[in-house]
Coordinates of C-alpha atoms and ligand atoms in Angstrom, one line a residue:
M1 CA -145.5 -1.3 -80.8
A2 CA -146.6 -4.0 -78.4
A3 CA -147.5 -2.8 -74.9
Q4 CA -145.2 -3.4 -71.9
L5 CA -146.5 -6.3 -69.8
I6 CA -147.1 -5.5 -66.2
D7 CA -145.9 -8.5 -64.3
G8 CA -148.2 -9.0 -61.3
K9 CA -146.4 -12.2 -60.2
A10 CA -143.0 -10.4 -59.9
R11 CA -144.6 -7.4 -58.2
A12 CA -146.5 -9.7 -55.7
E13 CA -143.3 -11.6 -55.0
R14 CA -141.6 -8.3 -54.1
L15 CA -144.4 -7.3 -51.8
R16 CA -144.3 -10.7 -50.1
A17 CA -140.5 -10.3 -49.6
G18 CA -141.3 -6.9 -47.9
V19 CA -143.9 -8.6 -45.7
K20 CA -141.4 -11.4 -44.8
D21 CA -138.7 -8.9 -43.8
S22 CA -141.3 -6.9 -41.7
V23 CA -142.4 -10.1 -40.0
A24 CA -138.8 -11.0 -39.2
G25 CA -138.2 -7.4 -37.9
L26 CA -141.4 -7.5 -35.7
K27 CA -140.3 -10.8 -34.2
E28 CA -136.7 -9.8 -33.5
R29 CA -137.3 -6.2 -32.2
H30 CA -140.8 -6.5 -30.8
G31 CA -141.2 -10.1 -29.9
F32 CA -144.4 -11.0 -31.7
V33 CA -145.4 -12.7 -34.9
P34 CA -148.6 -11.5 -36.7
G35 CA -151.4 -14.1 -37.0
L36 CA -154.0 -14.4 -39.8
A37 CA -157.2 -16.4 -39.1
V38 CA -158.9 -17.7 -42.2
V39 CA -162.5 -19.0 -42.0
L40 CA -163.9 -21.3 -44.7
V41 CA -167.5 -22.4 -44.6
G42 CA -168.5 -25.3 -46.8
E43 CA -166.8 -27.2 -49.6
D44 CA -166.8 -24.7 -52.6
P45 CA -163.8 -26.0 -54.6
A46 CA -162.5 -22.6 -55.8
S47 CA -162.7 -21.3 -52.2
K48 CA -160.8 -24.3 -50.9
V49 CA -158.0 -23.5 -53.4
Y50 CA -157.9 -19.8 -52.4
V51 CA -157.8 -20.7 -48.7
G52 CA -155.0 -23.2 -49.3
S53 CA -152.9 -20.5 -51.1
K54 CA -153.6 -18.0 -48.4
V55 CA -152.5 -20.4 -45.7
K56 CA -149.4 -21.4 -47.6
Q57 CA -148.3 -17.9 -48.4
T58 CA -149.0 -16.7 -44.8
E59 CA -146.7 -19.3 -43.5
E60 CA -144.0 -18.7 -46.1
C61 CA -143.9 -15.0 -44.9
G62 CA -143.2 -16.3 -41.4
M63 CA -146.6 -15.4 -40.0
R64 CA -148.9 -17.7 -38.0
S65 CA -151.9 -19.1 -39.9
I66 CA -155.0 -20.0 -37.9
E67 CA -157.5 -22.1 -40.0
H68 CA -161.1 -22.7 -39.2
R69 CA -163.0 -25.0 -41.6
L70 CA -166.7 -25.2 -40.9
P71 CA -169.3 -27.5 -42.4
E72 CA -171.7 -26.1 -45.1
E73 CA -174.7 -26.3 -42.6
T74 CA -173.0 -23.9 -40.1
S75 CA -175.6 -21.4 -38.9
E76 CA -175.1 -17.6 -39.2
A77 CA -175.1 -17.3 -35.4
D78 CA -172.4 -19.9 -35.0
L79 CA -170.2 -18.3 -37.6
I80 CA -170.7 -14.9 -36.0
A81 CA -169.8 -16.4 -32.6
L82 CA -166.6 -17.7 -34.1
V83 CA -165.8 -14.3 -35.6
Q84 CA -166.4 -12.7 -32.2
Q85 CA -164.1 -15.2 -30.5
L86 CA -161.4 -14.3 -33.1
N87 CA -162.1 -10.6 -32.5
N88 CA -161.2 -11.2 -28.8
D89 CA -158.2 -13.4 -29.4
P90 CA -154.9 -11.5 -28.9
E91 CA -153.1 -14.1 -31.0
V92 CA -155.2 -13.1 -34.0
D93 CA -154.3 -9.9 -35.9
G94 CA -156.3 -10.4 -39.1
I95 CA -159.6 -12.2 -39.8
L96 CA -160.6 -13.3 -43.3
V97 CA -163.9 -15.0 -43.9
Q98 CA -163.7 -16.6 -47.3
M99 CA -166.5 -15.5 -49.7
P100 CA -168.9 -16.5 -51.1
L101 CA -170.7 -17.8 -48.0
P102 CA -173.5 -20.4 -48.2
K103 CA -176.8 -18.9 -49.2
H104 CA -178.5 -19.3 -45.8
I105 CA -175.9 -16.9 -44.2
N106 CA -176.2 -13.1 -44.6
T107 CA -172.8 -11.9 -45.7
D108 CA -173.4 -8.3 -44.5
N109 CA -174.1 -9.5 -41.0
V110 CA -170.9 -11.5 -40.9
V111 CA -168.7 -8.6 -42.3
L112 CA -170.3 -6.3 -39.7
S113 CA -169.3 -8.7 -36.9
I114 CA -165.6 -8.5 -37.8
D115 CA -163.5 -6.1 -35.6
P116 CA -162.6 -3.3 -38.1
M117 CA -159.1 -3.3 -36.7
K118 CA -158.7 -6.9 -37.8
D119 CA -160.7 -6.6 -41.1
V120 CA -157.8 -7.4 -43.4
D121 CA -160.2 -7.8 -46.4
G122 CA -161.1 -4.1 -45.9
L123 CA -164.8 -4.8 -46.4
H124 CA -166.2 -3.5 -43.1
P125 CA -168.1 -0.2 -43.4
V126 CA -165.6 1.5 -41.0
N127 CA -162.8 0.7 -43.4
A128 CA -164.8 1.4 -46.5
G129 CA -165.8 4.7 -44.9
S130 CA -162.2 5.6 -44.1
L131 CA -161.4 5.2 -47.8
V132 CA -164.2 7.5 -48.7
L133 CA -162.9 10.1 -46.2
G134 CA -159.3 9.6 -47.3
K135 CA -158.4 8.5 -43.8
P136 CA -156.0 5.6 -42.9
G137 CA -157.7 2.2 -42.7
L138 CA -157.4 -1.3 -44.1
V139 CA -158.0 -1.2 -47.8
A140 CA -159.6 -4.0 -49.9
C141 CA -156.9 -6.2 -51.3
T142 CA -157.7 -6.4 -55.1
P143 CA -158.2 -2.7 -55.5
Q144 CA -155.0 -2.0 -53.6
G145 CA -153.2 -4.5 -56.0
C146 CA -154.6 -2.7 -59.0
V147 CA -153.2 0.7 -57.9
L148 CA -149.8 -0.8 -57.0
L149 CA -149.5 -2.2 -60.5
A150 CA -150.6 1.1 -62.1
K151 CA -148.1 3.0 -60.0
Q152 CA -145.4 0.6 -61.1
A153 CA -146.3 0.8 -64.8
L154 CA -146.6 4.6 -64.7
S155 CA -143.5 5.2 -62.5
N156 CA -145.8 6.6 -59.7
K157 CA -147.0 9.5 -62.0
L158 CA -150.7 9.1 -61.6
S159 CA -151.5 12.7 -60.6
G160 CA -153.7 14.5 -63.1
L161 CA -154.3 11.4 -65.3
N162 CA -157.8 10.7 -66.7
A163 CA -158.7 7.3 -65.2
V164 CA -161.8 5.3 -66.2
V165 CA -162.9 2.5 -63.9
L166 CA -165.3 0.0 -65.7
G167 CA -167.5 -1.6 -63.1
R168 CA -168.8 -0.1 -59.8
S169 CA -168.9 -3.1 -57.4
I170 CA -168.3 -2.7 -53.7
L171 CA -165.5 -5.3 -53.9
V172 CA -163.5 -3.7 -56.8
G173 CA -164.8 -0.8 -58.9
K174 CA -165.8 1.6 -56.1
P175 CA -162.7 1.2 -54.0
V176 CA -160.4 1.4 -57.0
S177 CA -162.1 4.7 -58.0
L178 CA -161.6 6.1 -54.5
L179 CA -157.9 5.0 -54.4
L180 CA -157.3 6.6 -57.8
Q181 CA -159.0 9.9 -56.6
N182 CA -156.6 9.8 -53.6
E183 CA -153.8 9.6 -56.2
N184 CA -155.2 12.8 -57.8
C185 CA -156.5 11.1 -60.9
T186 CA -159.6 12.5 -62.5
V187 CA -161.8 9.5 -62.3
T188 CA -164.8 8.5 -64.4
M189 CA -166.8 5.4 -63.4
A190 CA -168.5 3.4 -66.1
H191 CA -171.1 0.7 -65.7
S192 CA -173.9 -1.2 -67.4
R193 CA -176.0 2.0 -67.9
T194 CA -173.1 4.1 -69.2
Q195 CA -173.8 5.6 -72.7
N196 CA -171.0 5.6 -75.4
I197 CA -168.9 3.4 -73.2
E198 CA -166.3 2.8 -75.9
E199 CA -165.8 6.6 -76.2
V200 CA -165.6 6.9 -72.4
C201 CA -162.9 4.2 -72.3
R202 CA -161.0 5.9 -75.1
S203 CA -160.6 9.0 -73.0
A204 CA -158.6 7.0 -70.3
D205 CA -154.9 7.4 -69.7
L206 CA -155.5 4.7 -67.2
L207 CA -158.2 2.1 -67.7
V208 CA -159.2 -0.4 -65.0
A209 CA -161.6 -3.1 -66.2
A210 CA -163.7 -4.9 -63.6
V211 CA -166.9 -6.0 -65.2
G212 CA -166.7 -9.8 -65.3
R213 CA -167.4 -9.9 -69.1
P214 CA -164.9 -11.9 -71.1
E215 CA -162.8 -9.7 -73.5
M216 CA -165.5 -7.0 -73.5
V217 CA -162.9 -4.2 -73.9
R218 CA -161.7 -4.3 -77.5
G219 CA -158.5 -2.7 -78.9
D220 CA -160.3 0.3 -80.4
W221 CA -161.7 1.2 -77.0
I222 CA -158.2 1.9 -75.8
K223 CA -156.4 5.2 -76.1
P224 CA -153.0 4.6 -77.7
G225 CA -150.3 4.4 -75.0
A226 CA -152.8 4.0 -72.1
C227 CA -152.1 1.8 -69.0
V228 CA -154.7 -1.0 -68.8
I229 CA -155.3 -2.9 -65.6
D230 CA -157.5 -6.0 -66.3
V231 CA -159.1 -7.3 -63.1
G232 CA -161.5 -9.7 -64.8
I233 CA -161.0 -13.5 -64.3
N234 CA -163.4 -15.3 -66.7
R235 CA -163.3 -19.0 -67.6
V236 CA -164.2 -19.6 -71.2
P237 CA -164.2 -22.7 -73.5
A238 CA -160.9 -23.3 -75.3
P239 CA -161.6 -25.9 -78.0
E240 CA -158.2 -25.1 -79.5
K241 CA -156.7 -26.8 -76.4
G242 CA -158.8 -29.9 -76.9
E243 CA -162.4 -31.0 -76.4
G244 CA -164.0 -29.8 -73.2
K245 CA -160.9 -27.7 -72.3
S246 CA -161.2 -24.1 -70.9
K247 CA -158.9 -21.1 -70.3
L248 CA -158.9 -17.9 -68.3
V249 CA -159.4 -14.6 -70.0
G250 CA -159.8 -11.1 -68.7
D251 CA -162.3 -8.4 -69.3
V252 CA -160.0 -6.9 -72.0
H253 CA -159.3 -8.5 -75.4
F254 CA -155.6 -9.0 -74.6
E255 CA -154.2 -9.5 -78.1
E256 CA -156.0 -6.5 -79.5
A257 CA -155.1 -4.3 -76.4
L258 CA -151.4 -5.4 -76.7
E259 CA -151.2 -3.5 -80.0
V260 CA -152.6 -0.2 -78.7
A261 CA -151.9 0.1 -75.0
G262 CA -148.7 1.4 -73.4
S263 CA -148.8 -1.2 -70.7
I264 CA -151.2 -4.0 -69.7
T265 CA -151.7 -6.6 -67.0
P266 CA -152.0 -10.2 -68.4
V267 CA -154.7 -12.7 -67.2
P268 CA -153.6 -14.8 -65.5
G269 CA -150.5 -13.3 -63.9
G270 CA -151.6 -9.7 -63.5
V271 CA -153.9 -8.5 -60.7
G272 CA -154.7 -12.0 -59.4
P273 CA -151.3 -12.6 -57.6
M274 CA -151.5 -9.1 -56.0
T275 CA -154.6 -9.9 -54.0
I276 CA -153.1 -12.4 -51.6
A277 CA -149.9 -10.3 -51.3
C278 CA -152.0 -7.3 -50.3
L279 CA -153.8 -9.5 -47.8
L280 CA -150.5 -10.4 -46.2
S281 CA -149.3 -6.8 -46.1
N282 CA -152.7 -5.8 -44.5
T283 CA -152.2 -8.4 -41.8
V284 CA -148.8 -6.9 -40.9
Q285 CA -150.4 -3.4 -41.0
A286 CA -153.3 -4.6 -38.7
A287 CA -150.8 -6.2 -36.3
C288 CA -148.9 -2.9 -36.0
N289 CA -152.2 -0.9 -35.7
L290 CA -153.4 -3.1 -32.9
R291 CA -150.2 -2.4 -30.9
S292 CA -150.3 1.4 -31.8
M293 CA -147.0 1.0 -33.7
P294 CA -146.2 2.7 -37.0
L295 CA -146.0 0.4 -39.9
I296 CA -142.4 -0.8 -40.1
A297 CA -140.3 0.3 -43.1
A298 CA -140.1 -2.8 -45.2
V299 CA -143.8 -2.9 -45.9
A300 CA -144.4 0.9 -45.7
G301 CA -141.8 1.4 -48.5
Y302 CA -142.7 -1.5 -50.8
Ligands
LIG1 P1 -169.6 -7.6 -60.1 O1 -169.9 -7.4 -58.7 O2 -170.4 -8.5 -60.9 O3 -169.7 -6.1 -60.8 C1 -169.6 -6.0 -62.2 C2 -169.7 -4.5 -62.5 O4 -169.5 -4.5 -63.9 C3 -171.0 -3.9 -62.2 O5 -170.8 -2.6 -61.7 C4 -171.7 -3.8 -63.5 O6 -172.5 -2.7 -63.7 C5 -170.6 -3.7 -64.5 N1 -171.0 -4.3 -65.8 C6 -171.4 -5.5 -66.0 N2 -171.7 -5.7 -67.3 C7 -171.4 -4.5 -67.9 C8 -171.4 -4.1 -69.3 N3 -171.8 -4.9 -70.3 N4 -171.0 -2.8 -69.5 C9 -170.6 -2.0 -68.5 N5 -170.5 -2.4 -67.2 C10 -170.9 -3.6 -67.0 O7 -168.1 -8.0 -60.3 P2 -166.7 -7.8 -59.4 O8 -166.8 -8.5 -58.2 O9 -166.4 -6.3 -59.4 O10 -165.7 -8.5 -60.4 C11 -165.4 -8.1 -61.7 C12 -164.4 -9.0 -62.3 O11 -163.2 -9.0 -61.5 C13 -164.8 -10.5 -62.4 O12 -164.3 -11.1 -63.5 C14 -164.1 -11.1 -61.1 O13 -163.9 -12.5 -61.3 C15 -162.8 -10.4 -61.1 N6 -162.2 -10.3 -59.8 C16 -160.9 -10.6 -59.8 C17 -160.2 -10.5 -58.6 C18 -158.7 -10.8 -58.6 O14 -158.2 -11.1 -57.5 N7 -158.0 -10.6 -59.7 C19 -160.9 -10.2 -57.4 C20 -162.2 -9.8 -57.5 C21 -162.9 -9.9 -58.7 P3 -173.9 -2.4 -62.9 O15 -173.4 -1.9 -61.5 O16 -174.5 -1.3 -63.7 O17 -174.6 -3.7 -62.8

């Protein structure tokens, strides 16, 4: 039987609706509107598209969007000076510096310069550390999106499941594994040195693939009925669509997985849309934290 499709677009839309309600509530009852500052350095075409979507969706949720577009040759010191200015600006609740940064800028130094309270990307060591400790903090957006989708597919019954996370990056694999441990999964992390990786994957009730290798996970790597969250976004040639055409595929061979899994995220339309939605909900959370307010119900209960 074909797996159930986990619709990330619909889930993200629901989350954004929760954010929109929360923003309206904050404005009406507390007299402020959260603001998200997005900083883009250079002309990377993909980054420009991402920043455009972030700005648009921020405004659609009723929040203020503050945009800073800096030239490619901006120095690290000037970028950090801007971040510090945003740290001190009471109109700014969240700061997102779009990655990747130009090669002459040290990304770690920039991330470290962001006020952890405004670090809506959840990348600052204070927030990453809070996740390790199981304490409240701002959680990285894509990992948060993965877990929300898994919870939806599994009706919130994650406790006790065997979860395998393929990939151990700081951005995706590691935070996903920590979030799943917090959900009481038994988590195995697999990576490029893992032996018998197919077998390890086959032990998973919940498999999260974040390796950046097109269609690496084949159907026979998947336990029948498992929930599969495919984080990969890989552009590959698609001669069937015409000469020079390409398409997006995940890290999982979708057609094969569809025959075996219980539920699966498509690519595109799975984890991708959740990332910006989680960024917006993190911004509302940051705005509440900065004012020592509990997170208001619409987002807390999404
Ligand atoms: P990354 O930093 O390149 O990390 C890849 C991880 O996969 C590493 O831990 C690596 O292991 C492991 N790996 C690579 N080849 C492997 C193999 N043959 N067998 C087993 N493990 C292997 O990538 P990332 O930033 O985590 O991103 C992963 C994928 O998610 C990419 O396709 C990216 O485009 C996508 N992504 C999507 C979103 C979204 O919004 N949907 C957001 C972020 C990333 P080692 O540590 O041993 O080298």
